[in-house]
XYZ file of C-alpha atoms in Angstrom:
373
model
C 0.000 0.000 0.000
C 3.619 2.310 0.563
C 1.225 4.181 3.737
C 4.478 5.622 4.507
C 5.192 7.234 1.216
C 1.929 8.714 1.415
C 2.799 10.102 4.665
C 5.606 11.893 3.337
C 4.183 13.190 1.119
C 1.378 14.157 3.100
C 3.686 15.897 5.695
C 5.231 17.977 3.002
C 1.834 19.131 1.943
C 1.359 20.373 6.032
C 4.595 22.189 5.947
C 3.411 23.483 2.321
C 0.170 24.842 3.175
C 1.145 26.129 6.812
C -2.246 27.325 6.778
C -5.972 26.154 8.114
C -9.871 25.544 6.620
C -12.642 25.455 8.293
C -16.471 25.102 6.788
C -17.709 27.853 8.217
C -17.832 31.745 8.293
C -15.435 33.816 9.994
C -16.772 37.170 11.015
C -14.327 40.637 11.155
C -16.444 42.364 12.673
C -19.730 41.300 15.301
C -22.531 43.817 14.390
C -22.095 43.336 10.261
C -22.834 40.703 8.427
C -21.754 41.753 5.417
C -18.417 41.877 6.644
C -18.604 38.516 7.566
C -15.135 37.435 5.564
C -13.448 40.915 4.789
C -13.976 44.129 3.798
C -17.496 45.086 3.172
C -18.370 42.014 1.316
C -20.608 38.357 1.297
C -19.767 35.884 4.148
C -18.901 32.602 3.240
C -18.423 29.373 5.215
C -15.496 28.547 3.450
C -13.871 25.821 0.824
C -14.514 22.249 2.523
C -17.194 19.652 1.412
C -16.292 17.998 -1.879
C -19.624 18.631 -3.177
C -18.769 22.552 -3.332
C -21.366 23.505 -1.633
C -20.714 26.407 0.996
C -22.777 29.633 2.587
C -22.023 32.591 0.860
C -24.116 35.290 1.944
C -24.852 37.828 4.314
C -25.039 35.406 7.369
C -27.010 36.467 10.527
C -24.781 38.651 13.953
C -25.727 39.677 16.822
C -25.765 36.258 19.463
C -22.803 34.726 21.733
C -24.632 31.461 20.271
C -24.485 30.938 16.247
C -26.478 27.555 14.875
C -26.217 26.985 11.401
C -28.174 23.308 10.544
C -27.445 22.409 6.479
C -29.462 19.463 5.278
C -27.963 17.313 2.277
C -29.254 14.663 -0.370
C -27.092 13.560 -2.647
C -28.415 10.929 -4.994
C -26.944 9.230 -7.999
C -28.036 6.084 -10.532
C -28.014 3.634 -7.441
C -28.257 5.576 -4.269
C -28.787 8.470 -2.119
C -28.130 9.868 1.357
C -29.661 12.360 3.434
C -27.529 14.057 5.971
C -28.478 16.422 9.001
C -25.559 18.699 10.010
C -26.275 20.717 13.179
C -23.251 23.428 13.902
C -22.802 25.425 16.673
C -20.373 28.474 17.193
C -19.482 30.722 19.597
C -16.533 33.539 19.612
C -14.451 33.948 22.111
C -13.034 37.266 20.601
C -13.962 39.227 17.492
C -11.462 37.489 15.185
C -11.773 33.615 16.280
C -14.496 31.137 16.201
C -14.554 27.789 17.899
C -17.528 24.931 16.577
C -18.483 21.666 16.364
C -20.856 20.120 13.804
C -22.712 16.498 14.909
C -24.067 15.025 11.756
C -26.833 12.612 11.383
C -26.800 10.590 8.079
C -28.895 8.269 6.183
C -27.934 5.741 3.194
C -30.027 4.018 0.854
C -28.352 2.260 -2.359
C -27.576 -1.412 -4.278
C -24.162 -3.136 -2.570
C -22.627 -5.197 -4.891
C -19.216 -6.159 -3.617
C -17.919 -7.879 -6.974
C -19.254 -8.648 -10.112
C -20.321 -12.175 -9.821
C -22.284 -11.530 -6.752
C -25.710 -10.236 -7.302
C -26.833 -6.461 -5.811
C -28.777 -6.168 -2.506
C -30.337 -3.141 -0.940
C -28.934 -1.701 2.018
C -29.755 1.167 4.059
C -28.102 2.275 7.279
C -28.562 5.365 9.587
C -27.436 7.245 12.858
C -25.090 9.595 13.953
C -21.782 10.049 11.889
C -18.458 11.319 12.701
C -18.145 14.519 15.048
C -15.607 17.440 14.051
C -14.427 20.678 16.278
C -13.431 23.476 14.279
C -11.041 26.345 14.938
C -10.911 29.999 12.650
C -8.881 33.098 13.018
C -8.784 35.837 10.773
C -5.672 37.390 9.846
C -4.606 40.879 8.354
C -6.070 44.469 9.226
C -8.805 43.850 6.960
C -10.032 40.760 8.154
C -9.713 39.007 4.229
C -7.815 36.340 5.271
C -8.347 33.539 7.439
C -6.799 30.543 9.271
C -8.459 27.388 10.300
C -8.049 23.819 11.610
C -10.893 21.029 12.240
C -10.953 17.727 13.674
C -13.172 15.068 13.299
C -13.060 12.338 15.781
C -14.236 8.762 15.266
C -17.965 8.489 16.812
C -19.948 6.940 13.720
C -20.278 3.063 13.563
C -18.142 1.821 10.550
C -18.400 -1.806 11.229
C -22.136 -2.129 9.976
C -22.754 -5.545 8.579
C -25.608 -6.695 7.063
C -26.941 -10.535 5.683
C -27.520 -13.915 7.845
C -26.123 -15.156 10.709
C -23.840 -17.631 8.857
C -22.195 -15.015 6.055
C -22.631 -11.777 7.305
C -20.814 -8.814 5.269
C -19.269 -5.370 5.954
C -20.919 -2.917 4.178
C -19.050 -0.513 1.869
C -17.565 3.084 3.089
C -19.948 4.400 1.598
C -22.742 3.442 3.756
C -20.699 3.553 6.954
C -21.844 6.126 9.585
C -18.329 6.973 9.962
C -14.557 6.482 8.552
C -12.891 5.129 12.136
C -10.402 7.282 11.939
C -9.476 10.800 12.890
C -8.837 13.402 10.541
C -7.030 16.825 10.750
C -8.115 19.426 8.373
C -5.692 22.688 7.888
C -6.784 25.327 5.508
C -6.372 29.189 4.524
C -9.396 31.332 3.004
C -9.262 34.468 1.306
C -11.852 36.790 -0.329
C -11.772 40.109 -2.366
C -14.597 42.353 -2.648
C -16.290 43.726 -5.889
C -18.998 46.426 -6.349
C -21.759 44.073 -6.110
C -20.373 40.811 -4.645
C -17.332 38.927 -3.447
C -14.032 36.329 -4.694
C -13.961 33.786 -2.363
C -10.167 31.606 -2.682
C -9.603 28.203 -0.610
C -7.049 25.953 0.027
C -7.105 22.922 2.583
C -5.293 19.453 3.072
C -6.576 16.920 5.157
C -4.666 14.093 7.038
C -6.821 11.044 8.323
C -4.746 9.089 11.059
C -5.466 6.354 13.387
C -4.863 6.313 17.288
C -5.574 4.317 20.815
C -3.725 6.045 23.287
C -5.097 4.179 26.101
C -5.885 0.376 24.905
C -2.813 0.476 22.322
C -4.156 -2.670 19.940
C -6.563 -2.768 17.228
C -10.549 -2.437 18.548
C -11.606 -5.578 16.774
C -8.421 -7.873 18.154
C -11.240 -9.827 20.522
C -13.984 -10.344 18.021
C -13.468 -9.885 14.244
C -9.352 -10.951 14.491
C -9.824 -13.146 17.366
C -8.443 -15.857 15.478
C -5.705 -13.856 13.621
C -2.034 -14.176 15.244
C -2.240 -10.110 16.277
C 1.669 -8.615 15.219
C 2.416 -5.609 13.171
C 0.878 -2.438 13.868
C -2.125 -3.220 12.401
C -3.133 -5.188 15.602
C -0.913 -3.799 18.223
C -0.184 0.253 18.237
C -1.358 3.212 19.847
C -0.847 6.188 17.052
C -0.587 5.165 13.139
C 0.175 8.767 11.321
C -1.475 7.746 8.290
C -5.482 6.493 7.393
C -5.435 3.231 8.022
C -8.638 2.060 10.109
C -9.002 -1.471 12.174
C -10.648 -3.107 9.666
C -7.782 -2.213 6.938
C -8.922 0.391 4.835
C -7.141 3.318 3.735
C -8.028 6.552 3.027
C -5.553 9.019 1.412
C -4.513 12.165 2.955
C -6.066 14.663 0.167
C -5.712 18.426 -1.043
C -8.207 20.574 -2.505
C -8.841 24.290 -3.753
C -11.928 26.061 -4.156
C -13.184 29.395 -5.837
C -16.779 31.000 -5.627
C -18.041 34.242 -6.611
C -21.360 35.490 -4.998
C -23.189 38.320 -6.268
C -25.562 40.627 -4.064
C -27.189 43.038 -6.797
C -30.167 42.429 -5.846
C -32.039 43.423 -2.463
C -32.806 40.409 0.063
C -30.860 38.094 -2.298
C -27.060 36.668 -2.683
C -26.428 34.441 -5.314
C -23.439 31.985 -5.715
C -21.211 29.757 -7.971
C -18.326 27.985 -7.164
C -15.880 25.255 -8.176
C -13.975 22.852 -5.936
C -11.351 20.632 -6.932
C -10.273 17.446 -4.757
C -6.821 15.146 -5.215
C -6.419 12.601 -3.070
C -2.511 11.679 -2.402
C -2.545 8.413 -2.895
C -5.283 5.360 -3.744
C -7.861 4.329 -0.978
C -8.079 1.199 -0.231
C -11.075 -1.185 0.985
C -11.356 -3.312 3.685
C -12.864 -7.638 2.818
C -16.459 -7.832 2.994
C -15.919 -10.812 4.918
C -16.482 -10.193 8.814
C -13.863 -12.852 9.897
C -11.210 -11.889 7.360
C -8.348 -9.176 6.942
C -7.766 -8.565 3.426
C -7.760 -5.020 2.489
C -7.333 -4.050 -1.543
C -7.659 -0.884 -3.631
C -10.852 0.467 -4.230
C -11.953 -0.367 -7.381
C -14.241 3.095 -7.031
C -11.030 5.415 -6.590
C -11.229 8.797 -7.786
C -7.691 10.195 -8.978
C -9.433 13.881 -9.326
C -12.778 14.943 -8.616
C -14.487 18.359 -9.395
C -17.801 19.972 -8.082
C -19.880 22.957 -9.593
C -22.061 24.568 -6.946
C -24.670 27.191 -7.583
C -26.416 28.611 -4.250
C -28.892 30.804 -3.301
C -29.676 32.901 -0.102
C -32.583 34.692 1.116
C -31.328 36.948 3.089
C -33.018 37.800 6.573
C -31.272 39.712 9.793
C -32.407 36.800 12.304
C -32.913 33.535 10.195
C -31.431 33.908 6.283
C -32.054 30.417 4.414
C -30.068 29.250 1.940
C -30.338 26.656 -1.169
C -27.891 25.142 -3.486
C -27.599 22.358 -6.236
C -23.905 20.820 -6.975
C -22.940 18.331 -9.520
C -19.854 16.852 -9.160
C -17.486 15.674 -12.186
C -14.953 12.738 -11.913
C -12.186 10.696 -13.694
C -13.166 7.463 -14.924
C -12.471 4.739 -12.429
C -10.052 1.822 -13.466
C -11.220 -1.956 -13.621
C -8.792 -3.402 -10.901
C -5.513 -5.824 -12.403
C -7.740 -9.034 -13.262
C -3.849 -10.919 -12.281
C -3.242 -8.773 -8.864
C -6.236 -7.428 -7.432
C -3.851 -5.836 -4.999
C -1.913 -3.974 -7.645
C -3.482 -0.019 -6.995
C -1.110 1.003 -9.996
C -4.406 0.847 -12.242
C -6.106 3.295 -9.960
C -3.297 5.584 -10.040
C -3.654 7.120 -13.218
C -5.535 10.612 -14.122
C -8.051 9.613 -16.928
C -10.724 11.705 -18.766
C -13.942 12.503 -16.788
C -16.500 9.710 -16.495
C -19.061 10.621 -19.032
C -21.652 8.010 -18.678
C -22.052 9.706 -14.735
C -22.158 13.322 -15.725
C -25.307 14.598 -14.474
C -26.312 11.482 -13.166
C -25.352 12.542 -9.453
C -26.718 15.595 -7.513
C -26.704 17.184 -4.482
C -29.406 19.268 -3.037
C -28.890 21.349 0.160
C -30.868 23.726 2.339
C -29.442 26.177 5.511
C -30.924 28.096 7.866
C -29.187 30.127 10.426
C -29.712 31.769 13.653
C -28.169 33.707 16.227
C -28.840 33.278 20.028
C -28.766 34.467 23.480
């Protein structure tokens, strides 16, 4: 899998971007919402989500308390998911913001693990991985910002599903969560027009796995019980790259982001943005099998991925609401190496965008916000 060459090159990319992201906006000054990013332009809850999708608008001041609640479905030819994302804010001074956003998610789809096996329908649900965010604002004019965010592993990714006698892990896909922590550094910039706002993101994001107190892998009693437990798959207390305790492997990854949003007309700020994802390196999936440790490639890996979000927001002092539709755009994925299913050098490679899914996946979104005690 060469985890360690990713996480060189992962730690270059820290040192490269010395800089944070967070989702969310950073106000410059308390009483304005319009200078919720810099100068005396749109706010914007910055780069993040690889959909695109991100609050630009004139936000909502005025509370120690700041709740903004997004609601997601993304659905494509053989699935969907709904997910509930609750985040609350407070400032602790005029430049910095601290958060944390608890999600609640819902899959639906067809699970087909390999091609000889027929499709089932799955569905799974609950609460999904928790992150804590951090922003700061930098410069005299508040355009810049700093930000880090941590999400911490609280969704279920073990869910299995089928009979007693051959039960199956379900794909990452419909996990609740990834099992792993994951560190999120970014930098967010904006530059005002006469009538609207540049918004400019960079992030990079570094999964890793850790158990400080226990120091061996979760699943060394049950799933691995009969595996002889050496290597530090089975015995360690910090792995500095994303490698879970079932065995799959997910990439540190970079991204950058643009968005304009336009305010010419009263009540209303209107968006579009592009965000553009690399992962640095291939992910890899853990066996469907729930007594075996055989991790491979993903057969699904994405060398690129780009989203194109359009949003809307009706602006209001005390609750604004806010709607968006993204459609992502993808390289073709690679048919694994029919003599080495373990070879990820197929995956590897930047092809053309995936056609045949162009506008077959979506992503709708509605925000409110509000601003308390």
């Amino acid at each position: 899998m060469k985890k360690q060459n990713i996480f060189k090159y992962g730690a270059v990319a820290v040192l490269a971007a010395a800089s944070f992201f967070v989702s969310y906006n950073v106000p410059v000054e308390p009483a304005t919402p319009w200078q919720s990013i810099g100068g005396c332009g749109a706010g914007g809850s910055g780069g993040g989500s690889g959909d695109g999708i991100k609050w630009i608008g004139q936000g909502v001041s005025g509370g120690y308390l700041e709740t903004e609640v997004f609601t997601k479905y993304n659905v494509g030819q053989n699935f969907s998911a709904l997910t509930l994302t609750p985040h609350f804010s407070i400032k602790p001074t005029w430049s910095t913001k601290l958060g944390v956003s608890i999600p609640f998610v819902s899959h639906q789809g067809e699970v087909q693990y390999r091609s000889n096996q027929a499709p089932a329908d799955r569905s799974t649900g609950g609460l999904g991985d928790i992150s804590f965010d951090f922003s700061k604002t930098i410069g005299s004019g508040g355009a810049a910002s700093l930000s880090a965010s941590l999400s911490i592993p609280t969704g279920q990714y073990d869910i299995k599903r089928g009979n007693d006698a051959a039960q199956e892990f379900l794909p990452s896909s419909f996990q609740k969560g990834s099992g792993l922590y994951s560190l999120t550094l970014g930098w967010d910039y904006s530059r005002d027009t006469d009538k609207g706002i540049w918004l400019y993101s960079l992030s990079y994001t570094h999964p890793f796995a850790m158990h400080l107190i226990s120091g061996e892998n979760e699943f060394n009693d049950t799933y691995w019980k009969d595996i002889k437990h050496e290597g530090d798959r089975f015995e360690y207390r910090f792995k500095p790259y994303g490698e879970n305790d079932l065995g799959a492997y997910t990439p540190p990854s970079v991204s950058a982001s643009v968005a304009y949003g336009y305010r010419g007309r009263p009540g209303i700020v209107q968006s579009l943005g592009l965000n553009f994802s690399v992962p640095l390196g291939v992910a890899w999936i853990s066996s469907e099998k729930a007594d075996t440790y055989d991790p491979r490639p993903d057969p699904d890996h994405q060398a690129w991925s780009l989203a194109i979000a359009y949003g809307i927001e009706f602006s209001n002092a005390d609750f604004p609401v806010f709607l968006a539709l993204s459609v992502p755009i993808h390289d073709k994925s690679n048919p694994a190496n029919p003599k080495n299913e373990y070879d990820d050098s197929p995956m590897r490679k930047w092809d053309a965008p995936d056609w045949n899914d162009i506008l077959q996946q979506w992503t709708i979104a509605v925000g409110i916000k509000g601003s308390f005690f």
